[in-house]
PDB file of C-alpha atoms in Angstrom:
ATOM      1  CA  ASP A   1       0.112   0.266  -0.319  1.00 56.00           C
ATOM      2  CA  GLN A   2       2.551   2.784  -0.957  1.00 61.00           C
ATOM      3  CA  GLN A   3       0.014   5.910  -0.620  1.00 91.00           C
ATOM      4  CA  VAL A   4       3.333   8.152  -1.109  1.00 95.00           C
ATOM      5  CA  LYS A   5       5.907   7.218  -2.909  1.00 95.00           C
ATOM      6  CA  GLN A   6       9.783   8.543  -3.259  1.00 96.00           C
ATOM      7  CA  ASN A   7      11.033   7.043  -6.686  1.00 92.00           C
ATOM      8  CA  SER A   8      14.582   8.077  -6.817  1.00 95.00           C
ATOM      9  CA  PRO A   9      16.742   6.681  -3.757  1.00 95.00           C
ATOM     10  CA  SER A  10      19.595   9.231  -4.203  1.00 97.00           C
ATOM     11  CA  LEU A  11      20.446  12.699  -5.623  1.00 97.00           C
ATOM     12  CA  SER A  12      23.797  14.401  -5.995  1.00 98.00           C
ATOM     13  CA  VAL A  13      23.752  17.958  -6.476  1.00 97.00           C
ATOM     14  CA  GLN A  14      26.677  20.646  -6.697  1.00 97.00           C
ATOM     15  CA  GLU A  15      26.921  23.028  -3.903  1.00 97.00           C
ATOM     16  CA  GLY A  16      25.162  26.501  -5.067  1.00 97.00           C
ATOM     17  CA  ARG A  17      23.282  24.591  -7.524  1.00 98.00           C
ATOM     18  CA  ILE A  18      19.431  23.739  -7.194  1.00 98.00           C
ATOM     19  CA  SER A  19      18.315  20.480  -5.628  1.00 98.00           C
ATOM     20  CA  ILE A  20      14.736  19.137  -6.647  1.00 98.00           C
ATOM     21  CA  LEU A  21      13.095  16.445  -4.622  1.00 98.00           C
ATOM     22  CA  ASN A  22      10.008  14.544  -5.671  1.00 98.00           C
ATOM     23  CA  CYS A  23       7.506  12.725  -4.544  1.00 97.00           C
ATOM     24  CA  ASP A  24       4.082  11.283  -5.845  1.00 97.00           C
ATOM     25  CA  TYR A  25       0.879  10.013  -4.153  1.00 96.00           C
ATOM     26  CA  THR A  26      -1.920   8.173  -4.763  1.00 93.00           C
ATOM     27  CA  ASN A  27      -4.238   8.969  -1.847  1.00 83.00           C
ATOM     28  CA  SER A  28      -6.221  11.885  -3.435  1.00 85.00           C
ATOM     29  CA  MET A  29      -7.720  12.324   0.465  1.00 87.00           C
ATOM     30  CA  PHE A  30      -4.711  14.004   1.727  1.00 91.00           C
ATOM     31  CA  ASP A  31      -5.245  17.340   2.962  1.00 90.00           C
ATOM     32  CA  TYR A  32      -1.344  18.256   3.588  1.00 92.00           C
ATOM     33  CA  PHE A  33       1.646  17.438   2.782  1.00 95.00           C
ATOM     34  CA  LEU A  34       4.836  18.137   4.875  1.00 95.00           C
ATOM     35  CA  TRP A  35       8.826  17.652   4.012  1.00 97.00           C
ATOM     36  CA  TYR A  36      11.216  16.336   6.821  1.00 97.00           C
ATOM     37  CA  LYS A  37      14.923  16.156   6.528  1.00 97.00           C
ATOM     38  CA  LYS A  38      16.374  12.942   8.255  1.00 94.00           C
ATOM     39  CA  TYR A  39      20.497  13.000   9.683  1.00 92.00           C
ATOM     40  CA  PRO A  40      21.670   9.125  10.698  1.00 86.00           C
ATOM     41  CA  ALA A  41      20.822   8.857  14.177  1.00 82.00           C
ATOM     42  CA  GLU A  42      18.263  11.490  14.543  1.00 88.00           C
ATOM     43  CA  GLY A  43      14.898  11.955  14.360  1.00 92.00           C
ATOM     44  CA  PRO A  44      13.249  13.672  11.256  1.00 94.00           C
ATOM     45  CA  THR A  45      13.254  17.245  11.266  1.00 95.00           C
ATOM     46  CA  PHE A  46      10.175  18.930  10.178  1.00 94.00           C
ATOM     47  CA  LEU A  47      11.122  21.468   7.195  1.00 96.00           C
ATOM     48  CA  ILE A  48       8.420  22.917   5.213  1.00 96.00           C
ATOM     49  CA  SER A  49       4.394  22.138   4.776  1.00 94.00           C
ATOM     50  CA  ILE A  50       1.845  22.415   2.418  1.00 95.00           C
ATOM     51  CA  SER A  51      -1.953  22.824   2.238  1.00 93.00           C
ATOM     52  CA  SER A  52      -3.526  20.552  -0.406  1.00 93.00           C
ATOM     53  CA  ILE A  53      -5.437  23.848  -1.823  1.00 94.00           C
ATOM     54  CA  LYS A  54      -2.401  25.354  -2.399  1.00 96.00           C
ATOM     55  CA  ASP A  55       0.008  25.160  -5.133  1.00 96.00           C
ATOM     56  CA  LYS A  56       2.880  26.857  -3.477  1.00 97.00           C
ATOM     57  CA  ASN A  57       4.893  27.736  -0.242  1.00 97.00           C
ATOM     58  CA  GLU A  58       8.257  29.072   0.546  1.00 97.00           C
ATOM     59  CA  ASP A  59       9.996  29.466   3.480  1.00 96.00           C
ATOM     60  CA  GLY A  60      13.721  30.607   2.670  1.00 97.00           C
ATOM     61  CA  ARG A  61      15.656  28.647   0.797  1.00 97.00           C
ATOM     62  CA  PHE A  62      12.941  25.816   0.731  1.00 98.00           C
ATOM     63  CA  THR A  63       9.968  25.856  -1.766  1.00 98.00           C
ATOM     64  CA  VAL A  64       7.403  23.090  -1.830  1.00 98.00           C
ATOM     65  CA  PHE A  65       5.258  22.797  -5.012  1.00 98.00           C
ATOM     66  CA  LEU A  66       1.965  20.576  -5.419  1.00 97.00           C
ATOM     67  CA  ASN A  67       0.550  19.207  -8.653  1.00 97.00           C
ATOM     68  CA  LYS A  68      -2.652  18.075  -7.474  1.00 95.00           C
ATOM     69  CA  SER A  69      -3.883  16.801 -10.914  1.00 95.00           C
ATOM     70  CA  ALA A  70      -0.511  14.873 -11.435  1.00 96.00           C
ATOM     71  CA  LYS A  71      -0.774  14.093  -7.387  1.00 96.00           C
ATOM     72  CA  HIS A  72       3.042  15.004  -7.402  1.00 97.00           C
ATOM     73  CA  LEU A  73       4.888  17.206  -5.374  1.00 97.00           C
ATOM     74  CA  SER A  74       8.784  18.558  -5.212  1.00 98.00           C
ATOM     75  CA  LEU A  75      10.867  20.314  -2.851  1.00 98.00           C
ATOM     76  CA  HIS A  76      13.294  22.536  -4.381  1.00 98.00           C
ATOM     77  CA  ILE A  77      16.416  23.789  -2.207  1.00 98.00           C
ATOM     78  CA  VAL A  78      18.084  26.967  -3.757  1.00 97.00           C
ATOM     79  CA  PRO A  79      21.073  27.216  -2.798  1.00 97.00           C
ATOM     80  CA  SER A  80      22.437  23.921  -1.948  1.00 98.00           C
ATOM     81  CA  GLN A  81      24.837  23.596   0.995  1.00 97.00           C
ATOM     82  CA  PRO A  82      26.739  20.653   2.056  1.00 95.00           C
ATOM     83  CA  GLY A  83      24.753  20.812   5.432  1.00 95.00           C
ATOM     84  CA  ASP A  84      21.682  20.086   3.250  1.00 97.00           C
ATOM     85  CA  SER A  85      23.195  16.667   2.885  1.00 97.00           C
ATOM     86  CA  ALA A  86      20.664  13.943   4.374  1.00 97.00           C
ATOM     87  CA  VAL A  87      17.603  11.720   3.685  1.00 96.00           C
ATOM     88  CA  TYR A  88      14.885  14.021   2.767  1.00 97.00           C
ATOM     89  CA  PHE A  89      10.873  12.222   3.383  1.00 97.00           C
ATOM     90  CA  CYS A  90       7.722  13.304   1.915  1.00 97.00           C
ATOM     91  CA  ALA A  91       4.766  12.537   3.742  1.00 96.00           C
ATOM     92  CA  GLY A  92       0.702  12.930   3.577  1.00 94.00           C
ATOM     93  CA  GLY A  93      -1.756  13.712   6.179  1.00 90.00           C
ATOM     94  CA  LEU A  94      -5.150  13.813   6.760  1.00 85.00           C
ATOM     95  CA  ILE A  95      -7.211  16.385   8.830  1.00 79.00           C
ATOM     96  CA  GLN A  96      -9.883  14.430   9.899  1.00 75.00           C
ATOM     97  CA  GLY A  97      -9.079  11.469  12.554  1.00 65.00           C
ATOM     98  CA  ALA A  98      -5.441  10.917  14.322  1.00 64.00           C
ATOM     99  CA  GLN A  99      -3.500  13.192  11.859  1.00 77.00           C
ATOM    100  CA  LYS A 100      -1.243  10.231  11.420  1.00 87.00           C
ATOM    101  CA  LEU A 101       1.567  11.054   8.397  1.00 92.00           C
ATOM    102  CA  VAL A 102       1.929   8.387   5.594  1.00 94.00           C
ATOM    103  CA  PHE A 103       5.906   8.611   4.677  1.00 95.00           C
ATOM    104  CA  GLY A 104       7.982   7.816   1.583  1.00 95.00           C
ATOM    105  CA  GLN A 105      10.730   6.037   1.382  1.00 94.00           C
ATOM    106  CA  GLY A 106      12.983   8.729   1.533  1.00 96.00           C
ATOM    107  CA  THR A 107      15.515  10.099  -0.690  1.00 97.00           C
ATOM    108  CA  ARG A 108      19.433  10.416   0.037  1.00 97.00           C
ATOM    109  CA  LEU A 109      20.792  14.294  -1.084  1.00 98.00           C
ATOM    110  CA  THR A 110      24.390  14.567  -1.423  1.00 98.00           C
ATOM    111  CA  ILE A 111      25.619  17.874  -1.880  1.00 97.00           C
ATOM    112  CA  ASN A 112      29.266  18.029  -3.261  1.00 95.00           C
ATOM    113  CA  PRO A 113      31.403  20.637  -2.855  1.00 90.00           C
TER     114      PRO A 113
ATOM    115  CA  GLU B   1      13.727  25.906  21.507  1.00 77.00           C
ATOM    116  CA  PRO B   2      11.136  23.101  22.907  1.00 82.00           C
ATOM    117  CA  GLU B   3      11.894  19.530  21.413  1.00 92.00           C
ATOM    118  CA  VAL B   4      10.620  16.090  22.045  1.00 96.00           C
ATOM    119  CA  THR B   5      13.073  13.874  23.918  1.00 96.00           C
ATOM    120  CA  GLN B   6      13.244  10.362  24.328  1.00 97.00           C
ATOM    121  CA  THR B   7      14.898   7.778  26.630  1.00 96.00           C
ATOM    122  CA  PRO B   8      16.873   5.523  26.231  1.00 96.00           C
ATOM    123  CA  SER B   9      19.025   6.225  23.233  1.00 96.00           C
ATOM    124  CA  HIS B  10      19.754   2.782  22.681  1.00 97.00           C
ATOM    125  CA  GLN B  11      17.902  -0.415  24.236  1.00 97.00           C
ATOM    126  CA  VAL B  12      19.084  -4.218  23.942  1.00 97.00           C
ATOM    127  CA  THR B  13      16.770  -6.728  25.281  1.00 97.00           C
ATOM    128  CA  GLN B  14      16.272 -10.593  24.510  1.00 97.00           C
ATOM    129  CA  MET B  15      13.770 -11.973  22.844  1.00 97.00           C
ATOM    130  CA  GLY B  16      10.283 -12.482  24.769  1.00 97.00           C
ATOM    131  CA  GLN B  17      11.179  -9.841  27.495  1.00 97.00           C
ATOM    132  CA  GLU B  18       9.011  -6.637  28.109  1.00 97.00           C
ATOM    133  CA  VAL B  19      10.623  -3.183  27.112  1.00 98.00           C
ATOM    134  CA  ILE B  20       9.367   0.429  27.905  1.00 97.00           C
ATOM    135  CA  LEU B  21      10.360   3.196  25.513  1.00 98.00           C
ATOM    136  CA  ARG B  22       9.997   6.823  27.223  1.00 97.00           C
ATOM    137  CA  CYS B  23       9.268   9.986  25.439  1.00 97.00           C
ATOM    138  CA  VAL B  24       8.389  13.676  26.559  1.00 97.00           C
ATOM    139  CA  PRO B  25       6.462  15.491  24.160  1.00 96.00           C
ATOM    140  CA  ILE B  26       6.348  19.201  24.017  1.00 94.00           C
ATOM    141  CA  SER B  27       4.892  20.775  26.786  1.00 91.00           C
ATOM    142  CA  ASN B  28       1.425  22.279  24.764  1.00 88.00           C
ATOM    143  CA  HIS B  29       1.127  19.811  22.432  1.00 92.00           C
ATOM    144  CA  LEU B  30      -2.159  17.637  22.359  1.00 90.00           C
ATOM    145  CA  TYR B  31      -1.759  15.017  19.859  1.00 92.00           C
ATOM    146  CA  PHE B  32       0.965  12.020  20.456  1.00 94.00           C
ATOM    147  CA  TYR B  33       2.150   9.433  18.468  1.00 96.00           C
ATOM    148  CA  TRP B  34       4.710   6.635  17.592  1.00 97.00           C
ATOM    149  CA  TYR B  35       6.562   5.566  14.685  1.00 97.00           C
ATOM    150  CA  ARG B  36       8.875   3.142  13.688  1.00 96.00           C
ATOM    151  CA  GLN B  37      11.219   2.688  11.170  1.00 94.00           C
ATOM    152  CA  ILE B  38      13.054  -0.400  10.680  1.00 94.00           C
ATOM    153  CA  LEU B  39      16.555  -0.074   8.820  1.00 89.00           C
ATOM    154  CA  GLY B  40      16.292   0.365   5.123  1.00 85.00           C
ATOM    155  CA  GLN B  41      12.536   0.682   5.521  1.00 89.00           C
ATOM    156  CA  LYS B  42       9.867   3.349   5.371  1.00 91.00           C
ATOM    157  CA  VAL B  43       8.959   5.287   8.841  1.00 94.00           C
ATOM    158  CA  GLU B  44       6.075   3.571   9.494  1.00 95.00           C
ATOM    159  CA  PHE B  45       2.923   5.048  11.847  1.00 95.00           C
ATOM    160  CA  LEU B  46       2.296   2.725  15.094  1.00 97.00           C
ATOM    161  CA  VAL B  47      -0.439   4.929  17.148  1.00 96.00           C
ATOM    162  CA  SER B  48      -1.798   8.288  18.055  1.00 93.00           C
ATOM    163  CA  PHE B  49      -2.996   9.212  21.504  1.00 93.00           C
ATOM    164  CA  TYR B  50      -5.297  12.205  22.094  1.00 91.00           C
ATOM    165  CA  ASN B  51      -7.118  12.960  25.447  1.00 89.00           C
ATOM    166  CA  ASN B  52      -5.894  10.028  27.055  1.00 91.00           C
ATOM    167  CA  GLU B  53      -7.090   7.535  24.814  1.00 92.00           C
ATOM    168  CA  ILE B  54      -5.548   5.810  21.474  1.00 93.00           C
ATOM    169  CA  SER B  55      -7.167   7.956  18.428  1.00 90.00           C
ATOM    170  CA  GLU B  56      -5.890   5.276  15.978  1.00 90.00           C
ATOM    171  CA  LYS B  57      -3.469   2.425  15.824  1.00 92.00           C
ATOM    172  CA  SER B  58      -2.067   0.711  12.673  1.00 93.00           C
ATOM    173  CA  GLU B  59      -1.925  -3.162  11.958  1.00 92.00           C
ATOM    174  CA  ILE B  60       1.500  -3.227  13.422  1.00 93.00           C
ATOM    175  CA  PHE B  61       0.297  -2.214  16.898  1.00 95.00           C
ATOM    176  CA  ASP B  62      -1.296  -5.595  17.949  1.00 93.00           C
ATOM    177  CA  ASP B  63      -2.096  -6.801  21.481  1.00 94.00           C
ATOM    178  CA  GLN B  64       1.634  -6.684  22.192  1.00 95.00           C
ATOM    179  CA  PHE B  65       1.942  -2.972  22.080  1.00 97.00           C
ATOM    180  CA  SER B  66       0.391  -0.692  24.751  1.00 97.00           C
ATOM    181  CA  VAL B  67       0.869   3.232  25.207  1.00 97.00           C
ATOM    182  CA  GLU B  68       0.245   5.221  28.241  1.00 94.00           C
ATOM    183  CA  ARG B  69       0.101   8.780  29.817  1.00 92.00           C
ATOM    184  CA  PRO B  70       1.170   8.245  33.351  1.00 86.00           C
ATOM    185  CA  ASP B  71       1.202  11.755  33.988  1.00 87.00           C
ATOM    186  CA  GLY B  72       1.510  15.074  32.512  1.00 78.00           C
ATOM    187  CA  SER B  73       5.013  14.851  30.816  1.00 88.00           C
ATOM    188  CA  ASN B  74       5.375  11.354  29.873  1.00 93.00           C
ATOM    189  CA  PHE B  75       4.266   9.104  26.854  1.00 96.00           C
ATOM    190  CA  THR B  76       5.370   5.317  26.699  1.00 97.00           C
ATOM    191  CA  LEU B  77       5.193   2.600  24.637  1.00 98.00           C
ATOM    192  CA  LYS B  78       5.762  -0.838  26.210  1.00 97.00           C
ATOM    193  CA  ILE B  79       6.156  -3.841  24.248  1.00 97.00           C
ATOM    194  CA  ARG B  80       5.137  -6.734  26.356  1.00 96.00           C
ATOM    195  CA  SER B  81       6.765 -10.158  24.774  1.00 95.00           C
ATOM    196  CA  THR B  82       9.128  -8.533  22.272  1.00 96.00           C
ATOM    197  CA  LYS B  83      10.453 -10.324  19.031  1.00 96.00           C
ATOM    198  CA  LEU B  84      13.237 -10.314  16.506  1.00 96.00           C
ATOM    199  CA  GLU B  85      11.038  -8.107  14.061  1.00 95.00           C
ATOM    200  CA  ASP B  86      10.668  -5.776  16.884  1.00 97.00           C
ATOM    201  CA  SER B  87      14.253  -4.536  16.603  1.00 97.00           C
ATOM    202  CA  ALA B  88      13.948  -0.998  14.791  1.00 97.00           C
ATOM    203  CA  MET B  89      13.737   2.710  15.881  1.00 96.00           C
ATOM    204  CA  TYR B  90      11.041   3.901  17.416  1.00 98.00           C
ATOM    205  CA  PHE B  91      10.686   7.712  17.026  1.00 97.00           C
ATOM    206  CA  CYS B  92       8.135   9.393  19.388  1.00 97.00           C
ATOM    207  CA  ALA B  93       6.312  12.604  18.021  1.00 96.00           C
ATOM    208  CA  SER B  94       3.856  15.330  18.953  1.00 95.00           C
ATOM    209  CA  SER B  95       1.540  18.104  17.456  1.00 92.00           C
ATOM    210  CA  GLU B  96      -0.125  21.013  18.691  1.00 89.00           C
ATOM    211  CA  GLY B  97      -3.681  20.013  16.752  1.00 79.00           C
ATOM    212  CA  LEU B  98      -6.181  22.379  16.800  1.00 69.00           C
ATOM    213  CA  GLY B  99      -5.691  23.118  12.892  1.00 71.00           C
ATOM    214  CA  VAL B 100      -1.765  23.004  13.265  1.00 74.00           C
ATOM    215  CA  TYR B 101      -0.349  19.502  11.518  1.00 80.00           C
ATOM    216  CA  GLU B 102       3.066  19.681  12.000  1.00 89.00           C
ATOM    217  CA  GLN B 103       4.444  17.120  13.873  1.00 93.00           C
ATOM    218  CA  PHE B 104       7.981  17.274  15.849  1.00 94.00           C
ATOM    219  CA  PHE B 105       9.919  14.331  16.023  1.00 96.00           C
ATOM    220  CA  GLY B 106      11.900  12.898  19.001  1.00 97.00           C
ATOM    221  CA  PRO B 107      15.776  11.682  18.075  1.00 96.00           C
ATOM    222  CA  GLY B 108      14.468   7.967  18.756  1.00 97.00           C
ATOM    223  CA  THR B 109      15.248   4.842  20.474  1.00 97.00           C
ATOM    224  CA  ARG B 110      17.151   2.009  18.660  1.00 97.00           C
ATOM    225  CA  LEU B 111      15.687  -1.310  20.020  1.00 98.00           C
ATOM    226  CA  THR B 112      17.861  -4.385  19.423  1.00 97.00           C
ATOM    227  CA  VAL B 113      15.912  -7.365  20.214  1.00 97.00           C
ATOM    228  CA  LEU B 114      18.193 -10.631  20.571  1.00 96.00           C
TER     229      LEU B 114
END
């Protein structure tokens, strides 16, 4: 039951360039999406969210785009910095009920100097 | 900055033993969660807790699992009789609720069942 999918297990980007992380979902009932960043041996750290009624949300270097017709969202990081190297997870959630999150498999982002 | 804390950071136990994983959520948060991540796999939802009762639980959360909020600050996950396949990172999370959806995660407890 893969409701949220991140098809790229890894991505390598040069420092200063744009990193684009992609996520697809099958459950059109999701009310919002979140991106988390995770370092080894740490818990996921919340980065940015987007409501399903919006198509873009921006916070500093991070921008999330949502294409509901394609059931696709992406996280853009610009400019990419070495400290951005981590595993990135997208997750979908529902307002009703317990607000549990459904996570994708994660994409390992490596920023090369 | 407020954060979710978890203890212990690493727990090693023998198969069949009981373990209790502890969490202190962010103090003004109303919703509490446990997730787990088996090595190399997705982060999976286990259970959510609100107003002193379970709101939702996944298929993983069978009779061997229980949660409790014994006082105003702690939130615990108990596994009564551990199995080898319970070995994973267990993450506690909390959220404000009431229209705020971001969940904040603790650093995790690595559970190793031998």
